Coordinates of C-alpha atoms in Angstrom, one line a residue:
Chain A
M1048 CA 37.2 -17.7 5.9
N1049 CA 35.1 -20.9 6.0
R1050 CA 31.7 -21.2 6.3
S1051 CA 30.9 -21.5 9.9
E1052 CA 32.9 -18.2 10.4
I1053 CA 31.0 -16.7 7.7
K1054 CA 27.8 -17.9 9.8
E1055 CA 29.5 -16.3 13.0
Q1056 CA 29.9 -13.2 11.5
L1057 CA 26.5 -13.1 9.7
T1058 CA 24.7 -14.0 13.1
V1059 CA 26.1 -10.7 15.0
I1060 CA 24.6 -8.7 11.9
F1061 CA 21.5 -10.6 12.1
R1062 CA 21.2 -10.3 16.0
T1063 CA 21.6 -6.4 15.5
V1064 CA 19.6 -5.4 12.5
F1065 CA 16.4 -7.7 13.5
E1066 CA 17.0 -6.6 17.2
D1067 CA 17.0 -10.4 18.5
P1068 CA 20.2 -10.7 20.8
K1069 CA 19.4 -14.6 21.2
L1070 CA 18.9 -15.0 17.5
D1071 CA 20.3 -18.7 16.0
L1072 CA 20.8 -18.8 12.2
R1073 CA 19.8 -22.0 10.7
D1074 CA 20.6 -22.2 6.8
S1075 CA 16.9 -22.9 6.1
M1076 CA 15.5 -19.8 7.9
T1077 CA 13.8 -17.3 5.6
K1078 CA 11.7 -14.0 5.9
N1079 CA 8.8 -15.9 7.3
D1080 CA 10.9 -17.2 10.5
I1081 CA 12.3 -13.6 11.6
E1082 CA 9.3 -11.5 12.6
M1083 CA 11.6 -8.3 12.0
W1084 CA 12.6 -9.1 8.3
D1085 CA 10.8 -6.3 6.1
S1086 CA 12.0 -4.5 3.3
L1087 CA 13.9 -1.9 5.3
T1088 CA 15.7 -4.6 7.7
Y1089 CA 16.4 -6.5 4.8
L1090 CA 18.3 -3.4 3.2
M1091 CA 19.7 -2.6 6.5
M1092 CA 21.3 -6.3 6.8
I1093 CA 22.6 -6.5 3.3
A1094 CA 24.1 -3.1 3.9
A1095 CA 25.8 -4.5 7.0
V1096 CA 26.9 -7.5 5.0
E1097 CA 28.5 -5.6 2.4
K1098 CA 30.1 -3.2 4.8
Q1099 CA 31.3 -6.3 7.1
F1100 CA 32.8 -8.6 3.9
K1101 CA 33.6 -6.0 1.7
F1102 CA 32.2 -6.3 -1.6
K1103 CA 28.9 -5.1 -3.3
F1104 CA 25.8 -7.3 -4.4
K1105 CA 24.5 -7.4 -7.6
L1106 CA 20.5 -6.5 -7.5
L1107 CA 19.9 -9.5 -9.8
E1108 CA 22.1 -11.8 -6.7
L1109 CA 19.8 -10.3 -4.2
G1110 CA 16.6 -11.9 -6.0
N1111 CA 18.3 -15.3 -5.3
L1112 CA 18.8 -14.7 -1.5
E1113 CA 15.4 -16.7 -0.1
S1114 CA 17.1 -18.2 2.7
V1115 CA 19.9 -17.8 5.4
G1116 CA 22.1 -20.7 3.4
D1117 CA 21.5 -18.7 0.0
I1118 CA 23.0 -15.6 1.7
I1119 CA 25.7 -17.7 3.3
N1120 CA 26.5 -19.4 0.1
A1121 CA 26.8 -16.1 -2.0
I1122 CA 29.1 -14.4 0.5
D1123 CA 31.2 -17.5 0.3
S1124 CA 31.4 -17.2 -3.2
K1125 CA 31.8 -13.6 -3.5
I1126 CA 34.8 -13.7 -0.9
S1127 CA 36.6 -16.4 -2.4
S1128 CA 36.4 -15.1 -6.1
Chain B
M1408 CA -22.3 6.4 -22.0
G1409 CA -24.9 7.2 -19.5
N1410 CA -24.5 7.3 -15.8
D1411 CA -23.2 3.8 -15.3
L1412 CA -19.5 4.5 -15.6
F1413 CA -18.9 1.7 -13.6
N1414 CA -20.4 -1.0 -15.8
E1415 CA -18.8 1.0 -19.4
L1416 CA -15.3 1.7 -17.8
V1417 CA -15.0 -1.4 -15.5
I1418 CA -17.1 -4.5 -15.8
K1419 CA -17.6 -4.2 -19.7
P1420 CA -14.1 -3.8 -21.0
V1421 CA -13.0 -6.7 -18.7
I1422 CA -15.7 -9.0 -19.9
S1423 CA -14.9 -7.7 -23.6
A1424 CA -11.1 -8.5 -23.3
V1425 CA -12.0 -12.2 -21.7
V1426 CA -14.2 -12.7 -24.8
T1427 CA -12.4 -11.3 -27.5
C1428 CA -8.6 -11.5 -26.4
S1429 CA -9.0 -15.0 -24.5
E1430 CA -5.8 -16.3 -25.6
K1431 CA -3.6 -13.1 -24.3
N1432 CA -1.9 -12.9 -21.2
A1433 CA -4.1 -11.3 -18.5
F1434 CA -1.8 -11.9 -15.5
C1435 CA 1.8 -13.0 -14.5
I1436 CA 1.9 -14.5 -11.1
H1437 CA 4.7 -15.9 -9.4
G1438 CA 6.1 -16.4 -12.6
R1439 CA 3.2 -18.2 -14.1
Y1440 CA 0.8 -16.9 -16.8
Y1441 CA -2.9 -16.8 -16.9
T1442 CA -4.7 -15.8 -20.2
Y1443 CA -8.0 -13.6 -20.2
G1444 CA -9.8 -17.0 -20.8
D1445 CA -8.5 -18.7 -17.9
F1446 CA -9.4 -15.3 -15.9
G1447 CA -12.7 -15.5 -17.4
R1448 CA -13.2 -19.2 -16.3
Y1449 CA -12.1 -18.2 -12.8
I1450 CA -14.4 -15.5 -12.8
S1451 CA -17.3 -17.2 -13.9
N1452 CA -17.1 -20.1 -11.7
I1453 CA -16.4 -18.2 -8.2
R1454 CA -19.3 -16.1 -9.4
H1455 CA -21.6 -19.4 -9.7
T1456 CA -20.7 -20.2 -6.0
I1457 CA -21.5 -16.7 -4.9
Q1458 CA -24.6 -17.2 -6.4
T1459 CA -25.6 -20.5 -4.8
V1460 CA -25.1 -18.8 -1.3
K1461 CA -28.1 -16.8 0.4
D1462 CA -26.3 -13.7 2.1
T1463 CA -28.3 -10.3 2.6
N1464 CA -25.1 -8.7 3.1
S1465 CA -23.7 -7.1 0.3
C1466 CA -20.1 -6.8 1.5
W1467 CA -17.9 -10.0 1.3
G1468 CA -14.5 -10.8 2.9
L1469 CA -11.8 -11.6 0.5
V1470 CA -8.3 -13.0 1.8
A1471 CA -6.0 -10.8 -0.2
N1472 CA -3.7 -13.2 -1.6
D1473 CA -1.6 -13.1 -4.4
D1474 CA -3.2 -15.5 -7.0
I1475 CA -5.4 -16.2 -9.8
E1476 CA -8.7 -16.9 -7.4
T1477 CA -8.2 -13.8 -5.5
Y1478 CA -8.3 -11.4 -8.4
A1479 CA -11.0 -13.0 -10.1
S1480 CA -13.2 -13.2 -6.9
I1481 CA -13.2 -9.3 -7.0
F1482 CA -14.7 -9.5 -10.7
A1483 CA -17.4 -12.3 -9.5
L1484 CA -18.3 -10.3 -7.0
W1485 CA -18.9 -6.8 -8.6
L1486 CA -20.5 -9.3 -11.4
E1487 CA -22.9 -9.9 -8.5
G1488 CA -23.3 -6.7 -7.4
K1489 CA -21.4 -7.1 -4.3
A1490 CA -18.6 -5.2 -2.6
Y1491 CA -15.3 -6.5 -1.2
V1492 CA -13.6 -6.1 1.9
P1493 CA -10.0 -7.1 1.5
L1494 CA -8.4 -9.2 4.6
N1495 CA -4.8 -9.5 4.8
Q1496 CA -3.9 -12.7 6.9
N1497 CA -0.6 -11.2 8.0
H1498 CA -2.2 -8.3 9.6
P1499 CA -2.9 -9.2 13.3
L1500 CA -5.8 -11.9 13.4
D1501 CA -7.6 -9.1 16.2
R1502 CA -7.3 -6.5 13.5
C1503 CA -9.2 -8.7 10.6
K1504 CA -11.6 -9.8 13.0
N1505 CA -12.6 -6.4 14.1
I1506 CA -13.0 -5.5 10.5
I1507 CA -15.3 -8.6 10.0
E1508 CA -17.0 -7.7 13.1
Q1509 CA -17.6 -3.8 12.0
V1510 CA -19.2 -4.9 8.6
E1511 CA -21.0 -8.0 9.8
I1512 CA -19.4 -10.3 6.9
K1513 CA -21.1 -13.6 6.7
H1514 CA -19.1 -15.0 3.8
I1515 CA -15.3 -14.7 2.9
L1516 CA -13.5 -16.1 -0.3
D1517 CA -10.3 -17.5 0.6
S1518 CA -8.0 -18.8 -1.9
S1519 CA -5.6 -20.3 0.8
I1520 CA -5.1 -24.0 1.2
Q1521 CA -5.9 -23.6 5.3
T1522 CA -8.1 -20.6 6.2
K1523 CA -7.2 -18.3 9.3
F1524 CA -10.7 -17.5 9.7
E1525 CA -13.9 -18.7 11.1
Q1526 CA -14.7 -21.9 9.2
E1527 CA -18.6 -21.6 8.7
K1528 CA -17.8 -18.3 7.2
V1529 CA -15.1 -19.6 4.7
L1530 CA -15.5 -20.5 0.9
L1531 CA -12.3 -21.8 0.2
S1532 CA -12.1 -21.1 -3.7
H1533 CA -9.0 -23.0 -4.3
T1534 CA -11.5 -26.2 -4.3
F1535 CA -13.8 -24.8 -6.9
D1536 CA -14.4 -26.5 -10.1
Y1537 CA -12.8 -24.4 -12.7
S1538 CA -13.2 -27.0 -15.8
K1539 CA -15.4 -24.8 -18.0
T1540 CA -16.5 -21.2 -18.5
R1541 CA -19.8 -20.2 -17.0
D1542 CA -22.0 -17.4 -17.1
L1543 CA -20.3 -14.0 -17.6
Q1544 CA -23.4 -11.9 -18.5
L1545 CA -23.6 -8.2 -17.2
S1546 CA -26.3 -7.6 -14.9
I1547 CA -27.2 -4.0 -13.8
Y1548 CA -27.1 -2.7 -10.0
P1549 CA -27.9 0.7 -8.5
T1550 CA -24.5 2.7 -8.9
E1551 CA -24.7 3.9 -5.2
S1552 CA -23.9 0.3 -4.5
L1553 CA -20.4 -0.3 -2.8
A1554 CA -17.6 -1.3 -4.5
Y1555 CA -15.2 -2.1 -1.9
I1556 CA -14.4 -1.2 1.4
L1557 CA -11.0 -0.2 2.6
F1558 CA -9.8 -0.2 6.4
T1559 CA -7.6 2.4 7.3
S1560 CA -5.8 3.5 11.0
G1561 CA -8.2 4.9 13.1
S1562 CA -6.8 7.2 15.9
T1563 CA -9.2 5.3 18.5
G1564 CA -7.2 2.1 18.0
E1565 CA -9.9 0.6 15.6
P1566 CA -9.6 0.7 12.0
K1567 CA -11.9 2.6 10.1
G1568 CA -13.5 1.7 6.7
V1569 CA -13.7 3.8 4.0
T1570 CA -16.7 2.6 1.7
I1571 CA -16.1 3.0 -2.0
S1572 CA -19.3 3.1 -4.5
R1573 CA -19.3 1.6 -7.8
Y1574 CA -20.0 5.5 -9.0
N1575 CA -16.8 6.4 -7.2
V1576 CA -14.8 3.8 -8.8
G1577 CA -16.4 4.9 -12.4
A1578 CA -15.5 8.2 -12.1
F1579 CA -12.0 7.7 -11.0
M1580 CA -11.6 5.4 -13.9
Q1581 CA -13.0 8.3 -16.1
S1582 CA -10.6 10.6 -14.4
F1583 CA -7.8 8.4 -14.9
W1584 CA -7.9 8.2 -18.9
L1585 CA -8.6 12.2 -19.4
T1586 CA -4.8 12.6 -17.8
G1587 CA -4.0 11.4 -21.2
I1588 CA -2.1 8.3 -20.0
N1589 CA -2.5 5.7 -22.7
I1590 CA -2.4 1.5 -22.5
V1591 CA -2.9 -0.8 -25.0
S1592 CA -3.1 -4.4 -25.0
E1593 CA 0.7 -4.9 -25.5
D1594 CA 1.5 -3.4 -22.3
R1595 CA 3.0 -5.0 -19.3
C1596 CA 1.6 -3.6 -16.3
L1597 CA 2.8 -3.7 -12.5
Q1598 CA 0.9 -4.4 -9.7
C1599 CA 2.9 -4.1 -6.4
F1600 CA 0.2 -2.9 -3.8
D1601 CA -1.5 -5.0 -1.5
L1602 CA -5.1 -5.3 -2.0
T1603 CA -5.6 -3.6 1.3
F1604 CA -4.2 -0.6 -0.2
D1605 CA -6.3 1.4 -2.8
V1606 CA -3.4 1.9 -5.5
S1607 CA -3.8 -2.1 -5.9
V1608 CA -7.4 -1.0 -7.7
Q1609 CA -5.7 1.4 -10.2
S1610 CA -2.9 -0.9 -10.9
Y1611 CA -5.2 -4.0 -11.7
L1612 CA -7.9 -1.8 -13.5
V1613 CA -6.1 0.1 -15.7
A1614 CA -4.4 -3.4 -17.1
L1615 CA -7.5 -5.5 -17.3
T1616 CA -9.7 -2.7 -18.7
K1617 CA -7.1 -2.6 -21.7
G1618 CA -6.5 -6.2 -22.4
A1619 CA -2.9 -5.7 -20.9
C1620 CA -1.0 -8.1 -18.7
V1621 CA -0.7 -7.5 -14.9
Y1622 CA 2.5 -8.4 -13.3
T1623 CA 2.0 -8.9 -9.3
V1624 CA 4.6 -9.2 -6.4
P1625 CA 4.6 -12.3 -4.6
T1626 CA 3.8 -11.7 -0.7
N1627 CA 6.9 -13.8 0.4
Q1628 CA 9.2 -11.6 -1.9
V1629 CA 11.4 -8.5 -0.8
K1630 CA 9.2 -6.4 -2.7
Y1631 CA 12.0 -3.6 -4.2
I1632 CA 14.1 -6.4 -5.6
Y1633 CA 11.4 -8.7 -7.1
V1634 CA 9.8 -5.2 -8.8
A1635 CA 13.3 -4.5 -10.0
N1636 CA 14.1 -7.7 -11.6
L1637 CA 10.3 -7.5 -13.0
I1638 CA 11.2 -4.2 -14.6
H1639 CA 14.8 -5.5 -16.1
N1640 CA 13.6 -8.9 -17.3
E1641 CA 9.7 -8.9 -18.0
R1642 CA 10.4 -5.4 -19.5
I1643 CA 7.5 -3.8 -17.7
T1644 CA 5.8 -0.8 -19.4
F1645 CA 3.7 0.9 -16.8
G1646 CA 3.7 0.8 -13.0
A1647 CA 2.6 3.0 -10.1
M1648 CA 5.3 2.9 -7.0
A1649 CA 5.7 4.5 -4.0
P1650 CA 8.7 7.0 -3.8
S1651 CA 10.1 4.9 -0.7
M1652 CA 10.1 1.5 -2.9
L1653 CA 12.1 3.5 -6.0
R1654 CA 14.4 4.7 -3.2
Y1655 CA 15.3 1.3 -2.1
M1656 CA 16.3 0.1 -5.8
Q1657 CA 18.0 3.6 -6.0
P1658 CA 21.6 2.0 -5.5
Y1659 CA 20.9 -0.3 -8.0
F1660 CA 19.3 1.8 -11.0
D1661 CA 22.6 1.3 -12.9
E1662 CA 21.9 -2.3 -13.1
I1663 CA 18.6 -2.1 -13.9
D1664 CA 17.4 -1.8 -17.8
A1665 CA 14.5 0.3 -17.1
S1666 CA 14.0 1.6 -20.8
S1667 CA 10.7 -0.3 -21.5
M1668 CA 8.9 1.9 -18.9
K1669 CA 6.6 4.4 -20.8
T1670 CA 4.9 5.3 -17.9
T1671 CA 5.7 5.6 -14.2
I1672 CA 3.4 7.0 -11.7
L1673 CA 4.7 8.0 -8.1
T1674 CA 1.9 8.1 -5.5
A1675 CA 1.1 7.3 -1.8
E1676 CA 3.9 9.7 -0.3
A1677 CA 5.6 12.7 -1.1
C1678 CA 7.6 12.6 -3.9
P1679 CA 11.1 13.9 -4.2
V1680 CA 12.7 16.1 -7.0
S1681 CA 16.1 14.3 -6.8
L1682 CA 14.9 11.1 -6.7
M1683 CA 12.8 11.5 -10.0
Q1684 CA 15.9 13.1 -11.7
E1685 CA 17.9 9.8 -11.3
W1686 CA 14.8 7.6 -12.3
F1687 CA 14.6 9.8 -15.3
K1688 CA 18.2 8.9 -16.1
Y1689 CA 17.8 5.3 -16.0
A1690 CA 14.4 4.6 -17.1
S1691 CA 15.1 6.9 -20.5
N1692 CA 12.1 6.5 -22.1
T1693 CA 9.5 7.2 -19.0
E1694 CA 7.1 9.6 -18.4
I1695 CA 6.7 10.2 -15.1
F1696 CA 3.3 11.4 -13.3
D1697 CA 3.2 12.4 -9.6
F1698 CA -0.5 11.3 -8.5
Y1699 CA -2.3 12.3 -4.6
G1700 CA -5.1 11.3 -3.4
P1701 CA -6.7 9.6 0.1
T1702 CA -8.6 6.6 -0.1
E1703 CA -11.5 8.7 0.9
A1704 CA -11.4 10.1 -2.7
T1705 CA -10.7 6.9 -4.5
I1706 CA -7.3 6.5 -5.2
Y1707 CA -6.1 9.9 -7.0
C1708 CA -7.6 13.2 -6.9
T1709 CA -4.5 15.6 -8.4
S1710 CA -2.0 14.8 -10.9
Y1711 CA 1.1 16.4 -12.2
K1712 CA 3.4 15.4 -15.1
L1713 CA 7.0 15.9 -14.6
N1714 CA 9.3 17.0 -17.1
R1715 CA 12.8 15.9 -17.5
I1716 CA 14.1 19.5 -17.5
S1717 CA 12.5 21.4 -14.2
N1718 CA 9.6 21.0 -12.0
K1719 CA 7.8 23.0 -9.9
S1720 CA 8.8 21.6 -6.0
L1721 CA 8.5 23.1 -2.5
N1722 CA 11.4 21.9 -0.1
G1723 CA 12.3 19.6 -2.9
I1724 CA 8.8 18.0 -2.9
I1725 CA 7.0 17.8 -6.5
S1726 CA 3.9 19.6 -6.9
I1727 CA 0.9 17.2 -6.7
G1728 CA -0.5 18.8 -9.7
R1729 CA -3.9 20.0 -10.6
P1730 CA -7.4 18.2 -9.5
L1731 CA -8.6 15.1 -12.0
A1732 CA -11.4 15.9 -14.1
N1733 CA -14.1 14.8 -11.7
V1734 CA -12.5 16.3 -8.8
Q1735 CA -13.3 19.7 -7.4
A1736 CA -10.5 21.0 -5.0
I1737 CA -10.1 23.8 -2.8
I1738 CA -7.9 25.2 0.1
V1739 CA -9.5 26.6 3.0
D1740 CA -8.9 28.3 6.6
E1741 CA -10.0 27.0 9.7
K1742 CA -13.7 28.7 9.0
L1743 CA -13.8 26.9 5.8
N1744 CA -13.2 30.3 3.7
C1745 CA -11.2 29.7 0.5
V1746 CA -7.7 31.2 1.0
P1747 CA -6.3 33.1 -1.7
T1748 CA -3.7 31.8 -4.6
G1749 CA -0.5 31.4 -2.7
E1750 CA -1.8 31.0 0.8
K1751 CA -1.5 27.9 2.6
G1752 CA -4.6 26.1 4.0
E1753 CA -6.4 22.8 4.3
L1754 CA -6.8 21.2 1.0
C1755 CA -10.5 19.7 0.6
I1756 CA -11.9 17.8 -2.2
A1757 CA -15.6 17.4 -3.6
G1758 CA -16.9 15.7 -6.5
S1759 CA -17.9 12.4 -8.1
Q1760 CA -15.0 10.6 -6.4
V1761 CA -15.4 11.0 -3.0
T1762 CA -16.7 8.4 -0.7
P1763 CA -20.3 8.3 0.6
G1764 CA -18.6 8.1 4.2
Y1765 CA -17.1 5.8 6.9
W1766 CA -18.8 2.5 7.6
K1767 CA -21.0 3.1 10.4
N1768 CA -19.2 5.8 12.1
S1769 CA -21.6 9.0 12.3
L1770 CA -19.3 10.9 14.9
K1771 CA -15.9 10.5 12.0
N1772 CA -18.7 11.3 9.0
K1773 CA -19.3 14.5 11.0
D1774 CA -16.0 15.6 11.3
S1775 CA -14.7 14.7 7.9
F1776 CA -16.9 16.0 5.6
F1777 CA -18.8 19.6 5.3
I1778 CA -21.2 21.2 2.7
K1779 CA -20.2 24.4 0.9
E1780 CA -21.3 26.5 -2.1
I1781 CA -18.9 26.9 -5.0
N1782 CA -19.9 29.1 -8.0
G1783 CA -23.8 28.5 -7.0
V1784 CA -23.6 24.6 -6.4
K1785 CA -24.0 23.2 -2.9
M1786 CA -20.8 20.4 -2.9
R1787 CA -19.8 17.9 -0.2
F1788 CA -16.1 18.0 0.6
Y1789 CA -13.8 16.2 2.4
H1790 CA -11.0 17.2 4.9
T1791 CA -7.7 15.6 3.8
G1792 CA -5.8 17.0 6.8
D1793 CA -3.2 18.1 4.0
V1794 CA -1.8 21.5 4.1
C1795 CA -1.2 23.0 0.7
Y1796 CA -1.3 26.5 -1.3
C1797 CA -2.1 26.7 -5.1
E1798 CA 0.5 28.8 -7.8
E1799 CA -1.3 31.1 -10.0
D1800 CA -1.1 28.5 -12.9
G1801 CA -3.3 26.2 -10.7
N1802 CA -0.7 23.6 -9.7
I1803 CA -1.1 22.8 -6.0
M1804 CA 1.8 22.4 -3.8
Y1805 CA 2.0 20.1 -0.9
A1806 CA 3.2 21.3 2.6
G1807 CA 2.7 18.7 4.7
R1808 CA 0.1 17.1 7.5
M1809 CA -2.3 19.1 9.8
D1810 CA -2.0 16.2 12.3
Y1811 CA -0.2 13.3 13.4
Q1812 CA -0.7 11.2 10.3
V1813 CA 2.3 9.7 8.7
K1814 CA 3.0 7.4 5.6
I1815 CA 5.4 4.4 5.8
Q1816 CA 5.7 2.2 2.7
G1817 CA 2.5 4.5 1.3
Y1818 CA 0.5 3.3 4.2
R1819 CA -1.3 6.2 6.1
I1820 CA -0.9 5.4 9.7
E1821 CA -2.2 7.6 12.5
L1822 CA 0.4 8.0 15.2
S1823 CA -2.1 8.2 18.2
E1824 CA -3.1 4.6 17.1
I1825 CA 0.3 3.2 18.0
E1826 CA 0.3 5.2 21.0
F1827 CA -3.0 3.8 22.1
H1828 CA -2.2 0.5 21.9
A1829 CA 1.2 1.3 23.7
R1830 CA -0.6 3.0 26.4
E1831 CA -3.2 0.0 26.6
F1832 CA 0.1 -2.4 27.2
L1833 CA 1.7 0.6 29.5
Q1834 CA -1.6 0.8 32.0
G1835 CA -2.0 4.2 31.4
V1836 CA 1.8 5.2 31.2
N1837 CA 2.0 8.1 28.8
A1838 CA 3.6 6.9 25.5
I1839 CA 4.3 9.2 22.3
A1840 CA 4.9 7.8 18.8
L1841 CA 7.1 10.1 16.3
A1842 CA 8.1 9.5 12.9
F1843 CA 11.5 10.2 11.8
E1844 CA 13.8 9.8 8.6
N1845 CA 16.9 7.4 9.2
E1846 CA 20.1 7.6 7.1
L1847 CA 18.6 6.2 3.9
N1848 CA 15.8 9.1 4.0
L1849 CA 13.4 6.7 4.8
T1850 CA 10.7 7.0 7.4
E1851 CA 10.7 5.1 10.7
I1852 CA 8.7 5.4 13.9
A1853 CA 10.1 6.1 17.2
L1854 CA 8.3 5.2 20.4
F1855 CA 9.0 7.3 23.7
V1856 CA 7.7 5.8 26.9
E1857 CA 7.5 8.1 30.0
Q1858 CA 8.9 5.6 32.3
E1859 CA 12.7 4.7 32.8
K1860 CA 12.7 1.2 34.1
G1861 CA 10.4 -2.0 34.5
V1862 CA 9.1 -2.2 31.0
N1863 CA 9.9 -5.0 29.2
K1864 CA 10.7 -3.9 25.8
E1865 CA 10.3 -7.3 24.2
D1866 CA 6.8 -7.9 25.7
L1867 CA 5.8 -4.3 24.5
I1868 CA 6.5 -5.0 20.9
Q1869 CA 4.8 -8.6 20.9
Y1870 CA 1.6 -6.9 22.5
L1871 CA 1.9 -4.0 19.7
R1872 CA 2.5 -6.8 17.1
D1873 CA -0.5 -8.4 18.1
K1874 CA -2.8 -5.5 17.6
M1875 CA -0.9 -4.0 14.3
P1876 CA 0.6 -4.5 10.9
A1877 CA 4.2 -4.9 10.5
Y1878 CA 4.5 -1.5 9.1
M1879 CA 3.4 0.2 12.3
I1880 CA 5.6 -1.0 14.4
P1881 CA 8.2 1.3 16.0
S1882 CA 11.9 0.6 15.1
K1883 CA 13.3 2.5 18.1
F1884 CA 12.6 2.8 21.6
F1885 CA 13.2 5.2 24.6
F1886 CA 12.5 5.0 28.1
L1887 CA 12.4 8.1 29.8
S1888 CA 11.9 9.5 33.3
I1889 CA 9.6 12.1 32.5
F1890 CA 8.8 14.0 29.0
A1891 CA 9.8 17.8 28.7
L1892 CA 6.5 20.0 28.3
N1893 CA 6.3 22.7 25.9
S1894 CA 4.9 26.4 26.9
N1895 CA 1.2 24.8 26.3
D1896 CA 2.2 22.0 28.9
K1897 CA 1.8 19.8 26.2
V1898 CA 4.5 17.0 25.7
D1899 CA 7.3 18.6 24.0
R1900 CA 7.4 17.0 20.8
I1901 CA 10.2 19.0 19.5
Q1902 CA 12.5 18.1 22.3
L1903 CA 11.8 14.1 21.6
Q1904 CA 12.2 14.5 18.0
K1905 CA 15.7 16.1 18.6
M1906 CA 17.0 12.8 20.6
L1907 CA 16.3 11.1 17.3
K1908 CA 18.8 13.1 15.5

């Protein structure tokens, strides 16, 4: 799976979890750009990503995921390892 | 020690730490350390600026940022006999403005680069000169003067201000140390609460009055991940947390080395037994205390120390324990008579930690407090609205709320405030807010609207966001043609609740 395919699947997850059907993801997007992004929705988004891509994040890895780009890169490295 | 517990247990110990352990770390903020010497420099220079401003109002606004200027501002204001009113700039500006108007705030200390508030009221603390330490001399102020005012959700749609005096804070500190919790200057203490929430006061005071180091959580971080990393990497030894935050961390417990934790305080929400048993496994050296208390009784008013084998609980919720030293607790029926041991009633609190009252709100003050004679002494009690009963051994068991208040992420929310704003938007169409537990056992809010079609959900959400903080915004919406009524002709909330299952 390449980066744009990951982004496509991540967009579906973000649109559902953050309840914004028109949301378009950009790599630079952070918590500040998505209104519904809080501790609870973040947890739900991570759970959905883990289910979709079939792996588990380590807690220390989650600490480094500040932007959409970080999340895509982390998924990329997880599924290709 | 005299009557001025605030000076003895708050101001003097912090100033003493600034002077005697100036090289030791006082704060770790965004990964940057500040020594007690640094902290003293910041306090004294902010104090200097406050001294130059003429203001007859003793209450100042303080923008609740996560930085050294903000924490120093609290002590600078206290050294000048003033109270702080925290303003969270991530909350809707309307809400902050309402608070500023209610308290008639004339000056606001703001460490932000650009302020969101009225320019002429704001003193930008990042622009002050912090090059040398100035006056940290102690002054004496009346103990009844205020230390802070915190605004909580109000059922009329307007937040209500709980005033807490220096006397209240001093009494709280005395009560806290009498629980047997011991903090030393080598401790590394967590401060993960917003400054608009009173557990923050405990979190910074307990550390700073013992010369220990406070580790804060930046506002732009996902809190539970940042806290877990702090515990693991910084070897945190003491921390107060809300059970819901620990629950977020639970799937990762086996990745966290929490063996450094000496004391864990669980507070702000009901404390589940199963979660505590799990935490005991991973935080192998910790003691756990369940602390209970409404903002009106200054942070905490009862405590229960858990043990590793078995604990008192009701419906899986740990006992809230016994009253703290400066607290008188009674459980009463509707006629305000004390109920026998084992019988349920409303928990009411008196003593030196109880607030002088709500800010300029005589109606609410009349409803919330009452005088009752206990053992020949007339005392002023606060209605907590919590249903409890007392066991033979004196431990109090929590059985739920009397009204429609809920707690989310530790914040106390009046569901009626959400309903109020929703009805305003809906121009009178009925709306009911209910709390429910999601699949992760975390509390969320659902809003039911009595109109099936024609309501723009996005516009409604946007309206609510403009009026209330993010934690008060419902996560689920139901649009129904009509609400079912119960036998008392009231909206049948139980039927609505069933739709959430």
